[in-house]
Amino acid sequence: MLVKVNGEEVDLAEGSTIQDAIDKLGAPYMPGCVLGLIKGTEEVERHVNKYSLKTNQGSIIIEILGEAPGNLVETWKNRYKDFSKMGVRWTTSQEVAVGPIKTELTPSREKYRYRRWDVLFSLSGFTSEATHLIFSTEEHEAAYGAPEENRGVFARVIGGKRTIMKLTDDDEIFKVKPVLERENIIKSAAITNLKTLLEEGNQVFTYVQVEPNPGSPQAVEHFYALQESGKIRVDYDSNTFVGFYALQGLEKDAEQIGQRRRGTITFRNTGKGVGRVYIYREDRVSTPSHSVLGKVTKGMQLLDMARYSDEVTIKTSTGRIMTLSMTQKEAEEFLREKGVKHIREGLADDQAVVVRQEPHYTMDIMAQGEVKTFGIPAEDIVHIELDNLSPRSAWYFQKITGLLDSPVGSLNVHFSFPGMNLLMFKAVSKESKGLIPENTPKDVVKSGQIGVTNMSRRHIGMVGVRFEDNTEFGPTGEPFQGTNIIGRVVKGMDNLEKYKEGDTIYVTRN
């Protein structure tokens, strides 16, 4: 039996499952993600009510009338492809005709009145052997031999009216195709069961392919971080868009603004919800608060079916160029495969760890064709482990260090004094609002624990780490009730005491 997987036709044995289809084609899919299953092309087109007619003068969009007679609609849906590669037969001040084709419609000799932009079947010579498609360009009366059911009218022109007015009998209809919208797709199924049996004509969608927009490098990098694991979780689901909010709160500059057409991916660059990513199911106008970061080039049907909390497999046509946390040698090999020139800076030894790259953003690196990587000794990297007992404070820490969207972050030393056995780092007042007390110490703060000063104290947002246990004060020198413990240093403690005020330390998550 023939089925399609991500648009590619595959021949499978009867009784095959979705897993069999994925295995045979090696289709991209992350375990646990949602899949899209459409019973077949006919099932989709049964729900379509808009069609596009592409001409050499432009495109025309027609919409099937809700009250259109069943025989006219059935004729159109069964025969619309026959109008492809067909010339304009005639034009007058009242109509444009395309055809003819042969149908089973019954002609009428009555004269009927037609409104402007009606779309109807005309049976020229009162025979179904010469059925034409008529676009009414003015209100008029005519005897087209049209079926008596609704005067042969089955649709309305809703787009491309200027195109119709430009057509002459020298022009041609290149292609007629359904306009697929979310309403056409949602009648199908979003599933996670790979053992689901397939049938002849089924269509399966396993992943979404994204093409990044070079005009919005910061927003694109944000998206790379969002789907770093190869999948993305739906945090909001509406008729208009699906939203992805895992990195909400991360600000980026406004970049390229554009029309939010179906399949467009945008980044909210200001206002409520800054840092959110949206993929549009329906067209919307542009707005300065949304940077266009890319577009869906494959698998939009899967996003039409996805629901809140579903995870979707994502692939980008251009992979992320991120060398941070690699050794200089690993970065060199990685960049060579990408065709990017590599310039080593800082510590250039093969085993040095990369903590900065310039340019930072993938789209900028691709445009320049080269990247500088700054290395430091591996032992100078501080490895940390964050717990889930103080979510607000842990988020704050990751945001100010850059760990939310990068594998290596940094902190500036604010206070270091010999004999005090602690190191403190600068607060970021803009980001520290709302740090309520959470996971405050009880009896003792252990050496290596990382603390953040909460809103009960004046120096809210200060970050610190102690070099020895203390039963009275936290890592930022505050009493226990003013300290939120967010995690601990698991590697690199031995080197922390050497840092002085103004130094930068680099941190990574274990």
Short mmCIF file of C-alpha atoms in Angstrom, two decimals:
data_model
loop_
_atom_site.label_atom_id
_atom_site.label_comp_id
_atom_site.label_asym_id
_atom_site.label_seq_id
_atom_site.Cartn_x
_atom_site.Cartn_y
_atom_site.Cartn_z
CA MET A 1 0.00 0.00 0.00
CA LEU A 2 1.11 3.58 -0.71
CA VAL A 3 1.26 6.16 2.06
CA LYS A 4 3.02 9.51 2.38
CA VAL A 5 5.41 10.38 5.19
CA ASN A 6 6.31 14.08 5.37
CA GLY A 7 5.20 14.38 1.75
CA GLU A 8 7.37 11.48 0.53
CA GLU A 9 5.57 8.49 -0.95
CA VAL A 10 6.48 5.07 0.43
CA ASP A 11 5.22 1.57 -0.40
CA LEU A 12 4.49 -0.49 2.73
CA ALA A 13 3.13 -3.95 3.37
CA GLU A 14 -0.47 -4.27 4.53
CA GLY A 15 -0.70 -4.07 8.31
CA SER A 16 2.27 -1.69 8.62
CA THR A 17 2.39 0.84 11.44
CA ILE A 18 3.59 4.42 11.72
CA GLN A 19 6.78 3.06 13.29
CA ASP A 20 7.35 0.88 10.20
CA ALA A 21 6.97 3.92 7.96
CA ILE A 22 9.38 6.00 10.05
CA ASP A 23 11.95 3.20 10.07
CA LYS A 24 11.75 2.62 6.33
CA LEU A 25 12.33 6.27 5.44
CA GLY A 26 14.49 7.23 8.42
CA ALA A 27 12.06 10.08 9.01
CA PRO A 28 13.05 12.66 11.65
CA TYR A 29 11.22 12.00 14.91
CA MET A 30 11.94 12.50 18.62
CA PRO A 31 10.41 9.89 20.96
CA GLY A 32 7.38 11.16 22.83
CA CYS A 33 6.56 13.87 20.31
CA VAL A 34 3.18 14.20 18.66
CA LEU A 35 2.57 12.89 15.13
CA GLY A 36 0.04 14.02 12.55
CA LEU A 37 -2.12 11.48 10.72
CA ILE A 38 -4.37 12.41 7.80
CA LYS A 39 -6.53 9.68 6.36
CA GLY A 40 -5.87 10.82 2.81
CA THR A 41 -5.98 13.65 0.30
CA GLU A 42 -9.71 13.19 -0.23
CA GLU A 43 -10.32 13.48 3.52
CA VAL A 44 -8.48 16.82 3.60
CA GLU A 45 -10.07 18.23 0.47
CA ARG A 46 -13.53 17.32 1.70
CA HIS A 47 -13.16 20.18 4.17
CA VAL A 48 -11.57 22.69 1.77
CA ASN A 49 -13.74 25.64 0.75
CA LYS A 50 -11.13 27.93 -0.85
CA TYR A 51 -9.22 27.41 -4.08
CA SER A 52 -6.39 29.28 -5.77
CA LEU A 53 -6.23 29.72 -9.55
CA LYS A 54 -2.75 30.79 -10.61
CA THR A 55 -2.62 32.70 -13.92
CA ASN A 56 0.10 34.47 -15.84
CA GLN A 57 -1.42 37.74 -14.58
CA GLY A 58 -1.53 36.74 -10.90
CA SER A 59 -3.60 34.55 -8.60
CA ILE A 60 -7.35 34.37 -8.00
CA ILE A 61 -8.95 33.00 -4.82
CA ILE A 62 -12.50 31.68 -4.81
CA GLU A 63 -14.54 30.44 -1.86
CA ILE A 64 -17.28 27.81 -2.04
CA LEU A 65 -20.64 29.19 -0.89
CA GLY A 66 -22.01 27.69 2.28
CA GLU A 67 -25.43 27.26 0.62
CA ALA A 68 -24.06 26.03 -2.71
CA PRO A 69 -25.97 23.02 -4.16
CA GLY A 70 -24.28 19.68 -3.54
CA ASN A 71 -24.11 18.68 -7.21
CA LEU A 72 -22.28 21.88 -8.15
CA VAL A 73 -19.81 21.59 -5.27
CA GLU A 74 -19.19 17.92 -6.02
CA THR A 75 -18.59 18.71 -9.68
CA TRP A 76 -16.07 21.39 -8.77
CA LYS A 77 -14.21 19.26 -6.22
CA ASN A 78 -14.01 16.33 -8.62
CA ARG A 79 -13.02 18.36 -11.68
CA TYR A 80 -11.17 21.53 -10.56
CA LYS A 81 -7.81 20.09 -11.70
CA ASP A 82 -9.15 19.96 -15.27
CA PHE A 83 -9.06 23.76 -15.40
CA SER A 84 -5.28 23.76 -14.89
CA LYS A 85 -3.20 24.54 -17.98
CA MET A 86 -6.33 25.83 -19.68
CA GLY A 87 -6.64 29.12 -21.54
CA VAL A 88 -9.13 31.93 -21.03
CA ARG A 89 -11.85 31.20 -23.58
CA TRP A 90 -13.44 34.65 -23.80
CA THR A 91 -13.82 37.93 -21.91
CA THR A 92 -16.52 40.63 -22.08
CA SER A 93 -17.39 43.63 -19.94
CA GLN A 94 -19.56 41.27 -17.84
CA GLU A 95 -17.63 38.04 -17.51
CA VAL A 96 -14.44 36.02 -17.96
CA ALA A 97 -14.79 32.41 -19.13
CA VAL A 98 -12.34 29.50 -18.75
CA GLY A 99 -12.79 26.08 -20.33
CA PRO A 100 -14.36 24.02 -21.63
CA ILE A 101 -14.48 20.69 -19.81
CA LYS A 102 -17.02 17.87 -19.90
CA THR A 103 -19.34 17.38 -16.89
CA GLU A 104 -22.53 15.56 -15.96
CA LEU A 105 -24.45 18.74 -15.16
CA THR A 106 -27.90 19.36 -16.61
CA PRO A 107 -28.32 22.62 -18.58
CA SER A 108 -31.15 25.11 -18.28
CA ARG A 109 -32.38 27.55 -20.94
CA GLU A 110 -33.49 30.14 -18.38
CA LYS A 111 -32.02 33.64 -18.17
CA TYR A 112 -30.73 34.38 -14.65
CA ARG A 113 -29.44 37.45 -12.86
CA TYR A 114 -25.86 37.35 -11.55
CA ARG A 115 -24.04 39.50 -9.05
CA ARG A 116 -20.54 40.86 -9.43
CA TRP A 117 -17.89 38.23 -8.46
CA ASP A 118 -20.25 35.26 -8.65
CA VAL A 119 -18.49 32.09 -9.85
CA LEU A 120 -20.67 29.68 -11.85
CA PHE A 121 -20.76 26.83 -14.33
CA SER A 122 -21.87 27.76 -17.86
CA LEU A 123 -23.03 24.97 -20.20
CA SER A 124 -22.40 26.57 -23.56
CA GLY A 125 -24.74 25.48 -26.35
CA PHE A 126 -26.92 24.02 -23.57
CA THR A 127 -24.70 20.95 -23.38
CA SER A 128 -22.55 19.60 -20.56
CA GLU A 129 -19.92 18.73 -23.16
CA ALA A 130 -18.87 22.41 -23.08
CA THR A 131 -18.89 23.36 -19.42
CA HIS A 132 -17.08 26.64 -18.72
CA LEU A 133 -16.09 28.37 -15.49
CA ILE A 134 -17.49 31.90 -15.43
CA PHE A 135 -16.31 34.83 -13.29
CA SER A 136 -19.02 37.51 -13.24
CA THR A 137 -17.35 40.95 -13.30
CA GLU A 138 -20.56 43.03 -13.34
CA GLU A 139 -24.15 42.59 -12.21
CA HIS A 140 -26.04 41.34 -15.29
CA GLU A 141 -28.58 38.95 -16.75
CA ALA A 142 -27.62 36.10 -19.05
CA ALA A 143 -28.65 32.69 -20.32
CA TYR A 144 -25.49 30.62 -19.87
CA GLY A 145 -27.20 27.25 -20.03
CA ALA A 146 -26.33 27.11 -16.32
CA PRO A 147 -27.92 24.43 -14.14
CA GLU A 148 -31.08 25.67 -12.50
CA GLU A 149 -29.68 24.88 -9.02
CA ASN A 150 -28.72 28.33 -7.66
CA ARG A 151 -28.36 29.56 -11.29
CA GLY A 152 -25.16 27.50 -11.56
CA VAL A 153 -23.45 29.67 -8.90
CA PHE A 154 -21.31 27.73 -6.43
CA ALA A 155 -18.58 30.18 -5.29
CA ARG A 156 -17.50 33.81 -4.88
CA VAL A 157 -14.27 35.57 -5.80
CA ILE A 158 -12.60 36.69 -2.57
CA GLY A 159 -9.12 37.51 -3.87
CA GLY A 160 -7.41 38.54 -7.09
CA LYS A 161 -10.24 40.67 -8.47
CA ARG A 162 -7.76 42.96 -10.18
CA THR A 163 -6.17 39.90 -11.78
CA ILE A 164 -9.53 38.89 -13.26
CA MET A 165 -10.02 42.36 -14.72
CA LYS A 166 -6.64 42.10 -16.50
CA LEU A 167 -7.33 38.73 -18.14
CA THR A 168 -7.75 38.44 -21.92
CA ASP A 169 -8.23 35.45 -24.19
CA ASP A 170 -4.44 35.31 -24.58
CA ASP A 171 -3.99 34.41 -20.90
CA GLU A 172 -3.84 31.03 -19.21
CA ILE A 173 -4.77 29.33 -15.93
CA PHE A 174 -1.53 27.62 -14.91
CA LYS A 175 -2.75 25.67 -11.91
CA VAL A 176 -5.82 25.27 -9.71
CA LYS A 177 -5.24 23.97 -6.18
CA PRO A 178 -6.99 23.88 -2.80
CA VAL A 179 -6.05 26.52 -0.24
CA LEU A 180 -5.22 24.45 2.82
CA GLU A 181 -6.07 26.11 6.12
CA ARG A 182 -6.11 24.82 9.63
CA GLU A 183 -9.83 24.05 9.39
CA ASN A 184 -9.05 21.55 6.65
CA ILE A 185 -6.47 19.72 8.72
CA ILE A 186 -7.92 19.57 12.22
CA LYS A 187 -10.46 16.95 11.17
CA SER A 188 -7.50 14.58 11.19
CA ALA A 189 -5.65 13.24 14.22
CA ALA A 190 -2.68 14.21 16.39
CA ILE A 191 -1.37 11.01 17.94
CA THR A 192 1.62 9.64 19.82
CA ASN A 193 1.04 5.91 19.33
CA LEU A 194 3.66 4.62 16.89
CA LYS A 195 1.82 1.29 16.67
CA THR A 196 -1.13 2.93 14.89
CA LEU A 197 -1.97 0.94 11.75
CA LEU A 198 -1.77 2.70 8.41
CA GLU A 199 -4.09 2.40 5.44
CA GLU A 200 -3.77 3.12 1.74
CA GLY A 201 -3.55 6.86 1.08
CA ASN A 202 -2.73 7.87 4.67
CA GLN A 203 -0.44 10.84 5.23
CA VAL A 204 1.89 10.98 8.25
CA PHE A 205 3.78 14.05 9.50
CA THR A 206 6.59 13.44 11.99
CA TYR A 207 8.40 16.77 12.20
CA VAL A 208 8.40 20.47 11.37
CA GLN A 209 11.11 21.95 9.14
CA VAL A 210 12.07 25.58 9.79
CA GLU A 211 14.02 28.00 7.61
CA PRO A 212 15.66 30.73 9.76
CA ASN A 213 15.55 34.39 8.68
CA PRO A 214 19.05 35.93 8.36
CA GLY A 215 17.48 39.35 8.94
CA SER A 216 16.75 38.54 12.62
CA PRO A 217 19.95 36.92 13.99
CA GLN A 218 19.16 37.49 17.68
CA ALA A 219 15.63 36.10 17.42
CA VAL A 220 16.90 33.12 15.41
CA GLU A 221 19.47 32.33 18.12
CA HIS A 222 16.68 32.50 20.69
CA PHE A 223 14.77 29.91 18.67
CA TYR A 224 17.84 27.66 18.45
CA ALA A 225 18.06 27.70 22.25
CA LEU A 226 14.34 27.01 22.55
CA GLN A 227 14.58 23.83 20.49
CA GLU A 228 18.08 22.78 21.49
CA SER A 229 16.89 19.28 22.40
CA GLY A 230 15.41 18.76 18.92
CA LYS A 231 11.85 19.29 20.07
CA ILE A 232 9.64 22.12 21.26
CA ARG A 233 6.68 22.18 23.65
CA VAL A 234 3.39 23.90 22.81
CA ASP A 235 2.56 26.33 25.63
CA TYR A 236 -0.44 27.97 23.95
CA ASP A 237 -2.85 26.79 21.28
CA SER A 238 -5.38 28.97 19.41
CA ASN A 239 -6.94 29.19 15.97
CA THR A 240 -4.47 31.92 15.02
CA PHE A 241 -1.16 30.57 16.33
CA VAL A 242 0.70 28.15 18.55
CA GLY A 243 2.90 29.72 21.22
CA PHE A 244 6.17 28.59 22.79
CA TYR A 245 6.91 30.33 26.09
CA ALA A 246 9.77 28.39 27.69
CA LEU A 247 12.17 31.35 27.32
CA GLN A 248 9.63 34.09 28.03
CA GLY A 249 11.34 37.04 29.67
CA LEU A 250 14.49 36.99 27.55
CA GLU A 251 14.72 40.30 25.71
CA LYS A 252 16.25 40.82 22.27
CA ASP A 253 16.42 43.87 20.03
CA ALA A 254 13.66 44.46 17.51
CA GLU A 255 14.82 43.10 14.15
CA GLN A 256 13.15 42.42 10.81
CA ILE A 257 9.42 43.14 10.82
CA GLY A 258 7.14 41.57 8.23
CA GLN A 259 3.77 40.07 7.39
CA ARG A 260 2.74 37.27 9.73
CA ARG A 261 1.50 34.86 7.10
CA ARG A 262 0.53 31.27 7.77
CA GLY A 263 3.72 29.40 8.73
CA THR A 264 5.58 32.56 9.79
CA ILE A 265 7.58 32.31 13.05
CA THR A 266 7.94 35.46 15.16
CA PHE A 267 9.69 36.57 18.34
CA ARG A 268 7.94 38.95 20.73
CA ASN A 269 10.57 41.69 21.15
CA THR A 270 8.76 44.03 23.56
CA GLY A 271 5.78 44.36 25.87
CA LYS A 272 3.90 41.70 27.76
CA GLY A 273 5.19 38.27 26.82
CA VAL A 274 8.60 39.42 25.59
CA GLY A 275 10.66 36.37 24.64
CA ARG A 276 7.72 34.32 23.45
CA VAL A 277 7.84 32.58 20.07
CA TYR A 278 4.78 32.19 17.85
CA ILE A 279 4.07 30.12 14.74
CA TYR A 280 1.04 31.37 12.84
CA ARG A 281 -1.75 29.11 11.63
CA GLU A 282 -3.56 32.03 9.97
CA ASP A 283 -2.45 35.26 8.31
CA ARG A 284 -2.04 38.37 10.46
CA VAL A 285 -0.69 41.84 9.65
CA SER A 286 2.79 42.91 10.71
CA THR A 287 3.47 44.62 14.04
CA PRO A 288 6.65 46.30 15.38
CA SER A 289 6.50 44.13 18.53
CA HIS A 290 7.14 40.93 16.52
CA SER A 291 10.42 40.15 14.75
CA VAL A 292 10.13 37.58 11.97
CA LEU A 293 12.68 34.87 12.77
CA GLY A 294 11.78 32.28 10.14
CA LYS A 295 9.13 30.26 8.41
CA VAL A 296 7.85 26.69 8.36
CA THR A 297 8.78 24.99 5.10
CA LYS A 298 7.53 21.48 5.98
CA GLY A 299 5.09 19.98 8.44
CA MET A 300 2.68 22.88 8.95
CA GLN A 301 -0.07 20.25 9.00
CA LEU A 302 1.48 18.81 12.17
CA LEU A 303 1.36 22.22 13.86
CA ASP A 304 -2.28 22.57 12.81
CA MET A 305 -3.06 19.43 14.82
CA ALA A 306 -0.79 20.05 17.82
CA ARG A 307 -2.43 20.97 21.12
CA TYR A 308 -1.40 22.54 24.40
CA SER A 309 1.45 20.60 26.12
CA ASP A 310 2.23 18.54 23.01
CA GLU A 311 5.89 18.25 22.04
CA VAL A 312 6.81 18.60 18.38
CA THR A 313 9.98 17.43 16.62
CA ILE A 314 11.78 20.41 15.04
CA LYS A 315 14.54 20.59 12.43
CA THR A 316 16.14 23.76 11.08
CA SER A 317 17.50 24.01 7.54
CA THR A 318 20.57 25.73 9.01
CA GLY A 319 21.95 24.25 12.23
CA ARG A 320 23.11 26.37 15.15
CA ILE A 321 26.76 27.39 15.17
CA MET A 322 27.58 27.34 18.88
CA THR A 323 31.11 26.49 20.02
CA LEU A 324 30.84 27.49 23.70
CA SER A 325 31.89 24.69 26.10
CA MET A 326 33.82 22.94 23.30
CA THR A 327 37.60 22.69 23.38
CA GLN A 328 39.45 24.77 20.80
CA LYS A 329 40.22 21.55 18.93
CA GLU A 330 36.56 20.44 18.94
CA ALA A 331 35.50 23.90 17.80
CA GLU A 332 37.97 23.77 14.92
CA GLU A 333 36.61 20.42 13.69
CA PHE A 334 33.01 21.53 14.15
CA LEU A 335 33.53 24.77 12.21
CA ARG A 336 35.44 23.01 9.45
CA GLU A 337 32.39 20.81 8.83
CA LYS A 338 30.27 23.97 8.65
CA GLY A 339 32.65 25.58 6.16
CA VAL A 340 33.43 28.41 8.60
CA LYS A 341 36.91 29.88 9.10
CA HIS A 342 38.15 29.47 12.69
CA ILE A 343 40.31 32.02 14.50
CA ARG A 344 41.56 31.05 17.97
CA GLU A 345 41.90 33.77 20.62
CA GLY A 346 42.68 33.81 24.35
CA LEU A 347 44.23 30.47 25.26
CA ALA A 348 44.68 28.77 21.88
CA ASP A 349 45.73 25.30 23.11
CA ASP A 350 43.75 22.37 21.74
CA GLN A 351 42.36 21.55 25.20
CA ALA A 352 41.39 25.13 26.13
CA VAL A 353 37.63 25.56 26.63
CA VAL A 354 35.76 28.10 24.50
CA VAL A 355 33.80 30.60 26.64
CA ARG A 356 33.10 33.31 24.04
CA GLN A 357 32.63 33.42 20.28
CA GLU A 358 32.53 36.45 18.00
CA PRO A 359 30.15 36.89 16.25
CA HIS A 360 27.86 35.28 18.79
CA TYR A 361 24.87 34.68 16.49
CA THR A 362 24.67 31.90 13.91
CA MET A 363 23.21 34.07 11.15
CA ASP A 364 26.02 36.63 11.56
CA ILE A 365 28.67 33.90 11.51
CA MET A 366 27.25 32.49 8.28
CA ALA A 367 27.20 35.96 6.72
CA GLN A 368 30.84 36.63 7.65
CA GLY A 369 32.11 33.11 7.06
CA GLU A 370 34.38 33.17 10.09
CA VAL A 371 34.26 33.12 13.89
CA LYS A 372 36.71 33.93 16.68
CA THR A 373 36.69 31.63 19.71
CA PHE A 374 38.11 32.77 23.05
CA GLY A 375 39.57 29.96 25.16
CA ILE A 376 40.48 29.61 28.84
CA PRO A 377 42.03 26.73 30.84
CA ALA A 378 39.52 23.94 31.45
CA GLU A 379 40.14 24.12 35.20
CA ASP A 380 38.93 27.74 35.27
CA ILE A 381 35.41 26.74 34.22
CA VAL A 382 33.05 26.53 37.20
CA HIS A 383 30.56 23.68 36.89
CA ILE A 384 27.28 24.13 38.73
CA GLU A 385 24.19 22.09 39.42
CA LEU A 386 20.84 23.90 39.86
CA ASP A 387 18.02 22.39 41.87
CA ASN A 388 14.27 22.83 41.30
CA LEU A 389 13.45 24.04 44.81
CA SER A 390 13.78 27.77 44.04
CA PRO A 391 12.48 28.22 40.48
CA ARG A 392 12.29 32.03 40.44
CA SER A 393 15.80 32.48 41.81
CA ALA A 394 17.24 29.78 39.53
CA TRP A 395 15.63 31.49 36.52
CA TYR A 396 17.08 34.83 37.62
CA PHE A 397 20.55 33.30 37.96
CA GLN A 398 20.40 31.69 34.52
CA LYS A 399 19.13 34.88 32.93
CA ILE A 400 21.83 37.19 34.32
CA THR A 401 24.60 34.69 33.53
CA GLY A 402 23.32 33.90 30.01
CA LEU A 403 22.82 30.21 30.78
CA LEU A 404 19.18 30.29 29.65
CA ASP A 405 20.16 30.31 25.99
CA SER A 406 23.86 29.47 26.01
CA PRO A 407 25.96 26.54 27.30
CA VAL A 408 28.43 28.88 29.06
CA GLY A 409 27.56 31.92 31.17
CA SER A 410 29.52 34.55 33.08
CA LEU A 411 29.43 36.47 36.37
CA ASN A 412 31.31 39.60 37.45
CA VAL A 413 32.93 39.43 40.89
CA HIS A 414 31.53 42.16 43.17
CA PHE A 415 33.16 41.28 46.49
CA SER A 416 36.17 39.19 47.38
CA PHE A 417 38.10 39.59 50.61
CA PRO A 418 40.80 37.28 51.97
CA GLY A 419 39.65 35.39 55.03
CA MET A 420 35.92 35.98 54.45
CA ASN A 421 35.59 32.58 52.72
CA LEU A 422 32.96 33.73 50.25
CA LEU A 423 32.69 35.26 46.78
CA MET A 424 29.83 37.57 45.76
CA PHE A 425 28.66 38.67 42.35
CA LYS A 426 26.81 41.77 41.19
CA ALA A 427 23.03 41.90 41.29
CA VAL A 428 21.02 42.99 38.24
CA SER A 429 18.31 45.15 39.75
CA LYS A 430 16.15 45.20 36.61
CA GLU A 431 15.84 41.41 36.69
CA SER A 432 15.71 40.79 40.44
CA LYS A 433 12.19 42.03 41.14
CA GLY A 434 9.89 39.43 42.65
CA LEU A 435 12.56 37.21 44.19
CA ILE A 436 10.37 35.93 47.00
CA PRO A 437 11.90 33.79 49.76
CA GLU A 438 12.21 30.20 48.51
CA ASN A 439 14.35 27.27 49.64
CA THR A 440 15.92 29.27 52.48
CA PRO A 441 18.54 27.42 54.58
CA LYS A 442 17.50 25.83 57.86
CA ASP A 443 20.51 24.85 59.97
CA VAL A 444 23.62 25.23 57.85
CA VAL A 445 24.86 26.51 54.48
CA LYS A 446 27.28 24.01 52.99
CA SER A 447 30.52 24.90 51.26
CA GLY A 448 29.92 25.30 47.54
CA GLN A 449 26.22 26.12 47.81
CA ILE A 450 25.07 29.02 45.62
CA GLY A 451 22.71 31.58 47.13
CA VAL A 452 20.70 34.57 45.92
CA THR A 453 19.54 37.40 48.21
CA ASN A 454 15.75 37.55 48.22
CA MET A 455 13.38 40.51 48.38
CA SER A 456 13.32 40.56 52.19
CA ARG A 457 16.77 42.22 52.17
CA ARG A 458 18.06 45.46 50.67
CA HIS A 459 20.67 43.90 48.37
CA ILE A 460 18.12 41.82 46.44
CA GLY A 461 19.58 39.80 43.56
CA MET A 462 23.12 39.49 44.92
CA VAL A 463 24.66 36.09 44.12
CA GLY A 464 27.26 34.35 46.26
CA VAL A 465 29.05 31.13 47.10
CA ARG A 466 30.77 30.12 50.39
CA PHE A 467 34.07 28.25 50.66
CA GLU A 468 33.20 26.67 54.02
CA ASP A 469 30.11 25.63 55.98
CA ASN A 470 28.31 28.35 57.98
CA THR A 471 25.46 28.02 60.50
CA GLU A 472 24.55 31.72 60.63
CA PHE A 473 24.88 33.49 57.28
CA GLY A 474 24.23 32.55 53.67
CA PRO A 475 26.53 32.78 50.62
CA THR A 476 25.77 36.51 50.15
CA GLY A 477 26.43 37.38 53.79
CA GLU A 478 22.72 37.66 54.61
CA PRO A 479 20.82 35.84 57.38
CA PHE A 480 19.21 32.57 56.34
CA GLN A 481 15.72 34.11 55.89
CA GLY A 482 17.15 36.52 53.33
CA THR A 483 18.90 33.81 51.30
CA ASN A 484 17.54 31.53 48.58
CA ILE A 485 19.67 28.46 47.81
CA ILE A 486 19.58 27.67 44.09
CA GLY A 487 22.21 24.93 43.69
CA ARG A 488 25.87 24.13 44.23
CA VAL A 489 29.28 24.17 42.63
CA VAL A 490 30.23 20.63 41.62
CA LYS A 491 33.59 21.36 39.97
CA GLY A 492 35.99 24.28 40.04
CA MET A 493 35.68 25.29 43.72
CA ASP A 494 39.46 25.16 44.19
CA ASN A 495 39.98 28.07 41.80
CA LEU A 496 37.27 30.42 43.09
CA GLU A 497 39.41 31.87 45.88
CA LYS A 498 41.90 33.35 43.41
CA TYR A 499 39.37 35.76 41.86
CA LYS A 500 39.34 39.45 42.75
CA GLU A 501 36.77 42.23 42.50
CA GLY A 502 36.06 43.06 38.84
CA ASP A 503 37.13 39.64 37.51
CA THR A 504 34.85 37.56 35.30
CA ILE A 505 34.24 33.89 36.01
CA TYR A 506 32.67 31.50 33.51
CA VAL A 507 30.09 28.94 34.57
CA THR A 508 28.43 25.96 32.92
CA ARG A 509 25.70 23.55 34.00
CA ASN A 510 26.50 19.93 34.71
#
